[in-house]
C-alpha cells in the first residue's frame, strides 16, 4: 500500500466561543491530492474547524500543522508565507463589491507577489478561463448571478496556484443545476491541478459527487463521529446520528 503524504494535521484541537466548547479534542489528517469533505448538521462546528485550519482562528488548545509547520504557534512572517499556498472560497464568495471581477482576482496576486501588471492581467485571464468566466472581467459582483459569484470567488482562491484549496459551502443557495456545475468544476481542478481540496458542506449531492473521504462532526459530542468513504459510512455506520444525517433526503441516495 502506498504511503500517503500528509499536508495538514489537526491534533487535539479544542475550539471555544467564550466559555462554550464548539469542538473538543479534534484530530485529523488531510492527504495530498485528496478531496476531503467535512460534514455534519447545522451548528456542529464545520466552519469553525475550517477557520482554525486556515489560521483565521486560534484554538483554545491543540495544534494545526500545514506541511509540518505549526500555524498555531509560528510567527507572522512564517504564517504569511504558508498562506501563499492556500486558497479560500468563503460561503458568501466575499467578493469586494466596488471592484470588478478582474480586480477581485488580481487582489491576492498583487498582495503576495511583485508581478508586473501585464503578468497579473494574463494570470487573471487564465483563472477566469479555468472557471469558465471569460468575458466577465469588467463586471461588478452585483451584476453576476449566484453561480457566477461562486466561480469568481473560486478563481480568486486559485489566483496564486495554491497547493491547498478550502471551500466553505461552495453550493449553498444555488439551484441543483448550478450546484452540479460547481461540483464538476471542483473535480476538474482536483484532477487537472492535483490540488488538495477541503470542503465544508452538508449538501449530499456534493458529498457523494466529489469526496474521496469524509469526516463527520457531531454537535452533541463536539467531535468526529465518522470518517472514511461516504457511501461506506452511509451504508454501514453503527452510529444512529450518522444514519439519520444521510437518510434525511433519501432521493439523493444511490439505489
Coordinates of C-alpha atoms in Angstrom, one line a residue, residues 7 9 28 37 39 54 143 161-162 168 175 216 235 239 255:
X7 CA -0.3 18.0 4.1
X9 CA -2.6 17.7 10.5
X28 CA -7.5 14.5 11.7
X37 CA -15.3 16.8 2.9
X39 CA -19.8 17.4 7.0
X54 CA -6.6 28.2 7.7
X143 CA -24.0 42.1 -11.9
X161 CA -1.9 28.4 -7.8
X162 CA -2.4 27.2 -4.2
X168 CA -16.9 26.7 2.7
X175 CA -30.2 25.6 -7.7
X216 CA -18.4 13.9 10.1
X235 CA -24.5 2.1 4.4
X239 CA -24.0 5.4 14.7
X255 CA -30.2 2.8 -5.1

